[in-house]
Amino acid sequence: MRPQFNNEPLTDFSLPAQRESFALALEQRRRASADSFFPLRIGGRRIKTDQTFFSYNPSQPEMVLGEFAKAGAAEASKALDAAWKAFDNWSKLDVSTRAAVLFRAAGRMRRDKHLFSAQMVLEAGKSWVEADADTAEAIDFIEFYAQEALRLSQPQPLTTRVDEMSELHYIPLGVGAVIPPWNFPNAILVGMTSAALVMGNTVVLKPASDTPGVATMVYELFESCGLPAGALNLLCGPGALAGEALVADQRTRFISFTGSKAVGLRINELAAKQVKGQRWIKRVVAEMGGKDTIVVDETADLADAARMTVAAAYGFGGQKCSACSRVVVTEKAYARFRELLLKGVAAVSVGDPQQGPEIYMGPVINQASVNKVGRYIRIGRAEGKLIAGGKRLRRPGYFFEPTVFEQIKPGARLDQEEIFGPVLALIKVKDFDEAIKRANATEYGLTGAVFTMDPERAQLARREFFVGNLYINRKCTGALVGVHPFGGFNMSGTDSKAGGRDYLLLFSQAKSVSERLYW
């Protein structure tokens, strides 16, 4: 076993050496991406296809970050063949051998962390701070899951019988499709992939089409750390092509997905249908959306609550499944909290994250997101009162002002629907009991937070606030691996608890073996 797991420290960008190092990494990634072609990776081979697509910088949409081979159903089939071929050997290796690959990968990502983070600044529009946290989380996932695999490989406690020798082992499932999102293109991709691999499964990775460059870097990382050919296969392109083919194929044993509710439900539906030749019930691990709420009462430190609400609502432009999109405030606290919130919103710096770590909020990811956020701003104008922001910035790139609406009624679209952008609903309620009821009144149940100094109210929230991740007197974003196992209830997914002790069980099956003893 390695020493006790510790979370990867974040970079201090107030240090001139770190700023200079990150700026150099940005320039290196710009050069590496320009005029480059990136093939698919199947069975260790580089595969070109007739169709290609491009990755762009959402801060400067004219900046091309590479041309990528586009995978379809035929490539998905070849990747499944390659993964099953590799499974026979990879699954039989000792857990310590598989974990060693992960530990090497974590070490090399730590060495090159600014390069991975710089790619996310360019390809996803993340701020320096958000990108650095994403890479730190990826390192955490790799090391945590390697440690957990070693723990699970130890003898498991069973009730003993005098005439039998019994044992229980966790064995791999087989070949899985890993379908990660664009908003955490390093951390979530790495977490789902490394969890599956370390338990002895092999993987066909279908990354988001907006961030194929990050996925390619991750593939090359694992390949350089001794992962056998075919254990990980990379298929870039639209999910409607390769993604659906992978989910529907009878050879796919499990699907690990993070993304929207609509896509998650579609995957669950396809996976539930047995097709010819299928010998198992496909396992679906789905992390989906959220309509995440912060509750603030009159006993809270209102300045702290306002500061953390701004961070939770506008960090990475609200493009997190855990982002705060509703803040529900008791009427006794409302006026002062509103004043502090608007002051904090006005201080949010918006711009191209390439400019430096002072830029807090970058662009939304693409033109489709621009259309969606713009549509919800129009809906908000009809449903409530605009009190901050509400405009797209007149500059290249997909930038919006941080936006706040108030006077949003129960059941309104801004009260119920996931926006995935920098739009916050400020809601006034009579008292704390009503606030908890309002927070629970959605189909989601991912994250939530409560700011109160009343211990009875904090205890009530523990009992009644129905979310997978509840935070008291801190923001509802920023889950740490090993500290805050992450996953939600209801339409937020299968409550997978990524970064927790239960997670690897989703990528394995328990086999019990008992031998009768002759005396």
PDB file of C-alpha atoms in Angstrom, residues 181-385:
ATOM      1  CA  PRO A 181     -18.301  15.684 -20.365  1.00  0.00           C
ATOM      2  CA  TRP A 182     -16.502  18.762 -21.640  1.00  0.00           C
ATOM      3  CA  ASN A 183     -16.790  20.806 -18.435  1.00  0.00           C
ATOM      4  CA  PHE A 184     -14.256  18.744 -16.442  1.00  0.00           C
ATOM      5  CA  PRO A 185     -12.383  17.340 -19.434  1.00  0.00           C
ATOM      6  CA  ASN A 186      -9.436  16.151 -17.368  1.00  0.00           C
ATOM      7  CA  ALA A 187     -10.762  15.281 -13.902  1.00  0.00           C
ATOM      8  CA  ILE A 188     -13.999  13.485 -14.761  1.00  0.00           C
ATOM      9  CA  LEU A 189     -12.548  11.781 -17.829  1.00  0.00           C
ATOM     10  CA  VAL A 190      -9.547  10.584 -15.840  1.00  0.00           C
ATOM     11  CA  GLY A 191     -11.657   9.556 -12.854  1.00  0.00           C
ATOM     12  CA  MET A 192     -14.065   7.356 -14.807  1.00  0.00           C
ATOM     13  CA  THR A 193     -11.310   5.892 -16.959  1.00  0.00           C
ATOM     14  CA  SER A 194      -8.807   5.135 -14.199  1.00  0.00           C
ATOM     15  CA  ALA A 195     -11.489   3.568 -11.975  1.00  0.00           C
ATOM     16  CA  ALA A 196     -12.489   1.173 -14.726  1.00  0.00           C
ATOM     17  CA  LEU A 197      -8.909   0.332 -15.683  1.00  0.00           C
ATOM     18  CA  VAL A 198      -7.509  -0.304 -12.236  1.00  0.00           C
ATOM     19  CA  MET A 199     -10.253  -2.854 -11.530  1.00  0.00           C
ATOM     20  CA  GLY A 200      -9.123  -4.842 -14.568  1.00  0.00           C
ATOM     21  CA  ASN A 201     -11.608  -3.642 -17.157  1.00  0.00           C
ATOM     22  CA  THR A 202     -10.660  -2.299 -20.562  1.00  0.00           C
ATOM     23  CA  VAL A 203     -12.136   0.894 -21.939  1.00  0.00           C
ATOM     24  CA  VAL A 204     -13.395   2.545 -25.081  1.00  0.00           C
ATOM     25  CA  LEU A 205     -13.234   6.261 -24.340  1.00  0.00           C
ATOM     26  CA  LYS A 206     -15.582   8.585 -26.234  1.00  0.00           C
ATOM     27  CA  PRO A 207     -14.736  12.119 -25.025  1.00  0.00           C
ATOM     28  CA  ALA A 208     -16.831  15.232 -25.560  1.00  0.00           C
ATOM     29  CA  SER A 209     -16.455  16.762 -29.000  1.00  0.00           C
ATOM     30  CA  ASP A 210     -15.581  20.181 -27.537  1.00  0.00           C
ATOM     31  CA  THR A 211     -12.506  18.912 -25.690  1.00  0.00           C
ATOM     32  CA  PRO A 212     -10.819  16.148 -27.717  1.00  0.00           C
ATOM     33  CA  GLY A 213      -7.375  17.673 -27.189  1.00  0.00           C
ATOM     34  CA  VAL A 214      -7.462  17.100 -23.442  1.00  0.00           C
ATOM     35  CA  ALA A 215      -8.618  13.512 -24.018  1.00  0.00           C
ATOM     36  CA  THR A 216      -5.762  12.892 -26.422  1.00  0.00           C
ATOM     37  CA  MET A 217      -3.255  14.124 -23.842  1.00  0.00           C
ATOM     38  CA  VAL A 218      -4.749  11.766 -21.247  1.00  0.00           C
ATOM     39  CA  TYR A 219      -4.584   8.830 -23.651  1.00  0.00           C
ATOM     40  CA  GLU A 220      -0.919   9.564 -24.373  1.00  0.00           C
ATOM     41  CA  LEU A 221      -0.223   9.847 -20.650  1.00  0.00           C
ATOM     42  CA  PHE A 222      -1.568   6.368 -19.885  1.00  0.00           C
ATOM     43  CA  GLU A 223       0.116   4.905 -22.939  1.00  0.00           C
ATOM     44  CA  SER A 224       3.478   6.337 -21.831  1.00  0.00           C
ATOM     45  CA  CYS A 225       3.016   4.818 -18.365  1.00  0.00           C
ATOM     46  CA  GLY A 226       2.867   1.224 -19.588  1.00  0.00           C
ATOM     47  CA  LEU A 227      -0.839   0.652 -20.271  1.00  0.00           C
ATOM     48  CA  PRO A 228      -1.003  -2.218 -22.804  1.00  0.00           C
ATOM     49  CA  ALA A 229      -2.271  -1.612 -26.317  1.00  0.00           C
ATOM     50  CA  GLY A 230      -6.045  -1.942 -26.491  1.00  0.00           C
ATOM     51  CA  ALA A 231      -6.665  -1.532 -22.767  1.00  0.00           C
ATOM     52  CA  LEU A 232      -7.660   2.057 -23.553  1.00  0.00           C
ATOM     53  CA  ASN A 233      -9.033   3.110 -26.934  1.00  0.00           C
ATOM     54  CA  LEU A 234      -9.867   6.677 -27.961  1.00  0.00           C
ATOM     55  CA  LEU A 235     -12.769   7.545 -30.253  1.00  0.00           C
ATOM     56  CA  CYS A 236     -13.333  11.257 -30.849  1.00  0.00           C
ATOM     57  CA  GLY A 237     -16.447  12.599 -32.556  1.00  0.00           C
ATOM     58  CA  PRO A 238     -20.160  13.232 -31.986  1.00  0.00           C
ATOM     59  CA  GLY A 239     -21.938  11.054 -29.449  1.00  0.00           C
ATOM     60  CA  ALA A 240     -24.758  10.338 -31.877  1.00  0.00           C
ATOM     61  CA  LEU A 241     -22.299   8.360 -34.003  1.00  0.00           C
ATOM     62  CA  ALA A 242     -19.732   6.402 -31.999  1.00  0.00           C
ATOM     63  CA  GLY A 243     -21.382   6.972 -28.614  1.00  0.00           C
ATOM     64  CA  GLU A 244     -24.749   5.434 -29.429  1.00  0.00           C
ATOM     65  CA  ALA A 245     -23.067   2.560 -31.252  1.00  0.00           C
ATOM     66  CA  LEU A 246     -21.038   1.755 -28.144  1.00  0.00           C
ATOM     67  CA  VAL A 247     -24.028   1.920 -25.813  1.00  0.00           C
ATOM     68  CA  ALA A 248     -26.192  -0.309 -28.011  1.00  0.00           C
ATOM     69  CA  ASP A 249     -23.556  -2.945 -28.845  1.00  0.00           C
ATOM     70  CA  GLN A 250     -23.985  -6.363 -27.226  1.00  0.00           C
ATOM     71  CA  ARG A 251     -20.260  -6.511 -26.417  1.00  0.00           C
ATOM     72  CA  THR A 252     -20.435  -3.470 -24.113  1.00  0.00           C
ATOM     73  CA  ARG A 253     -20.591  -4.612 -20.492  1.00  0.00           C
ATOM     74  CA  PHE A 254     -20.955  -1.220 -18.797  1.00  0.00           C
ATOM     75  CA  ILE A 255     -21.385   2.452 -19.614  1.00  0.00           C
ATOM     76  CA  SER A 256     -19.941   5.200 -17.433  1.00  0.00           C
ATOM     77  CA  PHE A 257     -21.475   8.549 -18.349  1.00  0.00           C
ATOM     78  CA  THR A 258     -21.401  12.119 -17.086  1.00  0.00           C
ATOM     79  CA  GLY A 259     -23.525  14.744 -18.804  1.00  0.00           C
ATOM     80  CA  SER A 260     -27.052  16.025 -19.236  1.00  0.00           C
ATOM     81  CA  LYS A 261     -30.242  14.432 -17.978  1.00  0.00           C
ATOM     82  CA  ALA A 262     -31.573  13.980 -21.514  1.00  0.00           C
ATOM     83  CA  VAL A 263     -28.508  12.101 -22.734  1.00  0.00           C
ATOM     84  CA  GLY A 264     -28.238  10.086 -19.524  1.00  0.00           C
ATOM     85  CA  LEU A 265     -31.824   8.893 -19.821  1.00  0.00           C
ATOM     86  CA  ARG A 266     -31.259   8.025 -23.488  1.00  0.00           C
ATOM     87  CA  ILE A 267     -28.206   5.944 -22.543  1.00  0.00           C
ATOM     88  CA  ASN A 268     -30.161   4.201 -19.785  1.00  0.00           C
ATOM     89  CA  GLU A 269     -32.959   3.392 -22.227  1.00  0.00           C
ATOM     90  CA  LEU A 270     -30.621   1.971 -24.886  1.00  0.00           C
ATOM     91  CA  ALA A 271     -28.619  -0.006 -22.360  1.00  0.00           C
ATOM     92  CA  ALA A 272     -31.750  -1.594 -20.878  1.00  0.00           C
ATOM     93  CA  LYS A 273     -32.673  -3.277 -24.162  1.00  0.00           C
ATOM     94  CA  GLN A 274     -31.180  -6.719 -24.632  1.00  0.00           C
ATOM     95  CA  VAL A 275     -29.842  -7.230 -28.149  1.00  0.00           C
ATOM     96  CA  LYS A 276     -28.899 -10.408 -29.950  1.00  0.00           C
ATOM     97  CA  GLY A 277     -25.810 -12.027 -28.461  1.00  0.00           C
ATOM     98  CA  GLN A 278     -25.918 -10.010 -25.230  1.00  0.00           C
ATOM     99  CA  ARG A 279     -25.131 -12.174 -22.182  1.00  0.00           C
ATOM    100  CA  TRP A 280     -25.455  -9.630 -19.373  1.00  0.00           C
ATOM    101  CA  ILE A 281     -27.474  -6.758 -18.022  1.00  0.00           C
ATOM    102  CA  LYS A 282     -25.439  -3.709 -18.921  1.00  0.00           C
ATOM    103  CA  ARG A 283     -24.428  -1.643 -15.942  1.00  0.00           C
ATOM    104  CA  VAL A 284     -24.993   2.110 -16.260  1.00  0.00           C
ATOM    105  CA  VAL A 285     -23.158   4.570 -14.048  1.00  0.00           C
ATOM    106  CA  ALA A 286     -24.744   7.941 -14.758  1.00  0.00           C
ATOM    107  CA  GLU A 287     -23.896  11.340 -13.318  1.00  0.00           C
ATOM    108  CA  MET A 288     -26.391  13.823 -14.713  1.00  0.00           C
ATOM    109  CA  GLY A 289     -27.627  17.351 -14.079  1.00  0.00           C
ATOM    110  CA  GLY A 290     -28.604  19.486 -11.145  1.00  0.00           C
ATOM    111  CA  LYS A 291     -30.675  22.479 -10.079  1.00  0.00           C
ATOM    112  CA  ASP A 292     -28.486  23.260  -7.137  1.00  0.00           C
ATOM    113  CA  THR A 293     -29.599  25.560  -4.346  1.00  0.00           C
ATOM    114  CA  ILE A 294     -27.917  27.565  -1.623  1.00  0.00           C
ATOM    115  CA  VAL A 295     -30.140  28.400   1.355  1.00  0.00           C
ATOM    116  CA  VAL A 296     -29.292  31.463   3.465  1.00  0.00           C
ATOM    117  CA  ASP A 297     -31.023  32.472   6.704  1.00  0.00           C
ATOM    118  CA  GLU A 298     -30.851  35.543   8.920  1.00  0.00           C
ATOM    119  CA  THR A 299     -28.410  33.948  11.394  1.00  0.00           C
ATOM    120  CA  ALA A 300     -25.756  33.365   8.729  1.00  0.00           C
ATOM    121  CA  ASP A 301     -22.582  35.314   8.116  1.00  0.00           C
ATOM    122  CA  LEU A 302     -24.180  37.089   5.154  1.00  0.00           C
ATOM    123  CA  ALA A 303     -20.932  38.454   3.719  1.00  0.00           C
ATOM    124  CA  ASP A 304     -19.446  34.959   3.658  1.00  0.00           C
ATOM    125  CA  ALA A 305     -22.655  33.496   2.225  1.00  0.00           C
ATOM    126  CA  ALA A 306     -22.741  36.101  -0.559  1.00  0.00           C
ATOM    127  CA  ARG A 307     -19.069  35.568  -1.410  1.00  0.00           C
ATOM    128  CA  MET A 308     -19.482  31.799  -1.635  1.00  0.00           C
ATOM    129  CA  THR A 309     -22.708  32.094  -3.627  1.00  0.00           C
ATOM    130  CA  VAL A 310     -20.888  34.185  -6.229  1.00  0.00           C
ATOM    131  CA  ALA A 311     -18.115  31.572  -6.375  1.00  0.00           C
ATOM    132  CA  ALA A 312     -20.602  28.705  -6.730  1.00  0.00           C
ATOM    133  CA  ALA A 313     -22.739  30.462  -9.341  1.00  0.00           C
ATOM    134  CA  TYR A 314     -20.054  31.971 -11.574  1.00  0.00           C
ATOM    135  CA  GLY A 315     -16.976  29.779 -11.189  1.00  0.00           C
ATOM    136  CA  PHE A 316     -16.379  28.506 -14.748  1.00  0.00           C
ATOM    137  CA  GLY A 317     -19.433  30.492 -15.804  1.00  0.00           C
ATOM    138  CA  GLY A 318     -21.860  28.240 -13.947  1.00  0.00           C
ATOM    139  CA  GLN A 319     -20.944  25.362 -16.266  1.00  0.00           C
ATOM    140  CA  LYS A 320     -20.820  22.749 -13.516  1.00  0.00           C
ATOM    141  CA  CYS A 321     -23.469  20.223 -12.603  1.00  0.00           C
ATOM    142  CA  SER A 322     -22.900  21.351  -9.001  1.00  0.00           C
ATOM    143  CA  ALA A 323     -23.125  25.092  -9.739  1.00  0.00           C
ATOM    144  CA  CYS A 324     -25.515  27.212  -7.704  1.00  0.00           C
ATOM    145  CA  SER A 325     -28.383  28.310  -9.932  1.00  0.00           C
ATOM    146  CA  ARG A 326     -30.816  29.254  -7.141  1.00  0.00           C
ATOM    147  CA  VAL A 327     -30.114  31.037  -3.865  1.00  0.00           C
ATOM    148  CA  VAL A 328     -33.072  30.944  -1.479  1.00  0.00           C
ATOM    149  CA  VAL A 329     -32.967  33.569   1.268  1.00  0.00           C
ATOM    150  CA  THR A 330     -35.238  34.119   4.275  1.00  0.00           C
ATOM    151  CA  GLU A 331     -37.042  37.464   4.226  1.00  0.00           C
ATOM    152  CA  LYS A 332     -35.219  38.760   7.341  1.00  0.00           C
ATOM    153  CA  ALA A 333     -31.892  38.354   5.558  1.00  0.00           C
ATOM    154  CA  TYR A 334     -32.976  39.185   2.033  1.00  0.00           C
ATOM    155  CA  ALA A 335     -32.270  42.919   1.713  1.00  0.00           C
ATOM    156  CA  ARG A 336     -28.762  42.776   3.157  1.00  0.00           C
ATOM    157  CA  PHE A 337     -27.861  39.562   1.333  1.00  0.00           C
ATOM    158  CA  ARG A 338     -29.124  41.022  -1.947  1.00  0.00           C
ATOM    159  CA  GLU A 339     -26.917  44.070  -1.491  1.00  0.00           C
ATOM    160  CA  LEU A 340     -23.845  41.971  -0.753  1.00  0.00           C
ATOM    161  CA  LEU A 341     -24.566  39.540  -3.602  1.00  0.00           C
ATOM    162  CA  LEU A 342     -24.874  42.284  -6.205  1.00  0.00           C
ATOM    163  CA  LYS A 343     -21.659  43.876  -4.988  1.00  0.00           C
ATOM    164  CA  GLY A 344     -19.892  40.532  -5.421  1.00  0.00           C
ATOM    165  CA  VAL A 345     -21.389  39.953  -8.874  1.00  0.00           C
ATOM    166  CA  ALA A 346     -20.231  43.387 -10.018  1.00  0.00           C
ATOM    167  CA  ALA A 347     -16.666  42.477  -9.037  1.00  0.00           C
ATOM    168  CA  VAL A 348     -16.539  39.321 -11.196  1.00  0.00           C
ATOM    169  CA  SER A 349     -13.932  39.803 -13.931  1.00  0.00           C
ATOM    170  CA  VAL A 350     -14.937  38.403 -17.327  1.00  0.00           C
ATOM    171  CA  GLY A 351     -12.505  37.875 -20.174  1.00  0.00           C
ATOM    172  CA  ASP A 352     -10.150  35.602 -22.071  1.00  0.00           C
ATOM    173  CA  PRO A 353      -8.491  33.358 -19.454  1.00  0.00           C
ATOM    174  CA  GLN A 354      -5.294  33.363 -21.492  1.00  0.00           C
ATOM    175  CA  GLN A 355      -4.681  36.877 -20.156  1.00  0.00           C
ATOM    176  CA  GLY A 356      -3.806  35.667 -16.658  1.00  0.00           C
ATOM    177  CA  PRO A 357      -5.072  34.289 -13.353  1.00  0.00           C
ATOM    178  CA  GLU A 358      -6.913  37.528 -12.544  1.00  0.00           C
ATOM    179  CA  ILE A 359      -9.642  36.585 -15.052  1.00  0.00           C
ATOM    180  CA  TYR A 360     -12.337  34.911 -12.960  1.00  0.00           C
ATOM    181  CA  MET A 361     -14.961  33.976 -15.558  1.00  0.00           C
ATOM    182  CA  GLY A 362     -14.282  32.987 -19.115  1.00  0.00           C
ATOM    183  CA  PRO A 363     -16.635  32.120 -21.991  1.00  0.00           C
ATOM    184  CA  VAL A 364     -19.375  29.545 -22.254  1.00  0.00           C
ATOM    185  CA  ILE A 365     -18.267  26.554 -24.264  1.00  0.00           C
ATOM    186  CA  ASN A 366     -19.782  26.999 -27.745  1.00  0.00           C
ATOM    187  CA  GLN A 367     -22.428  28.631 -29.909  1.00  0.00           C
ATOM    188  CA  ALA A 368     -25.093  26.155 -28.809  1.00  0.00           C
ATOM    189  CA  SER A 369     -24.449  27.225 -25.229  1.00  0.00           C
ATOM    190  CA  VAL A 370     -24.666  30.873 -26.268  1.00  0.00           C
ATOM    191  CA  ASN A 371     -28.086  30.166 -27.735  1.00  0.00           C
ATOM    192  CA  LYS A 372     -29.231  28.298 -24.638  1.00  0.00           C
ATOM    193  CA  VAL A 373     -28.054  30.886 -22.126  1.00  0.00           C
ATOM    194  CA  GLY A 374     -29.531  33.674 -24.229  1.00  0.00           C
ATOM    195  CA  ARG A 375     -32.844  31.839 -24.336  1.00  0.00           C
ATOM    196  CA  TYR A 376     -32.922  31.483 -20.549  1.00  0.00           C
ATOM    197  CA  ILE A 377     -32.114  35.164 -20.098  1.00  0.00           C
ATOM    198  CA  ARG A 378     -35.143  35.990 -22.247  1.00  0.00           C
ATOM    199  CA  ILE A 379     -37.218  33.551 -20.176  1.00  0.00           C
ATOM    200  CA  GLY A 380     -35.938  35.208 -16.999  1.00  0.00           C
ATOM    201  CA  ARG A 381     -36.996  38.639 -18.221  1.00  0.00           C
ATOM    202  CA  ALA A 382     -40.512  37.268 -18.694  1.00  0.00           C
ATOM    203  CA  GLU A 383     -40.625  35.310 -15.420  1.00  0.00           C
ATOM    204  CA  GLY A 384     -38.908  37.705 -13.033  1.00  0.00           C
ATOM    205  CA  LYS A 385     -36.910  40.897 -12.621  1.00  0.00           C
TER     206      LYS A 385
END
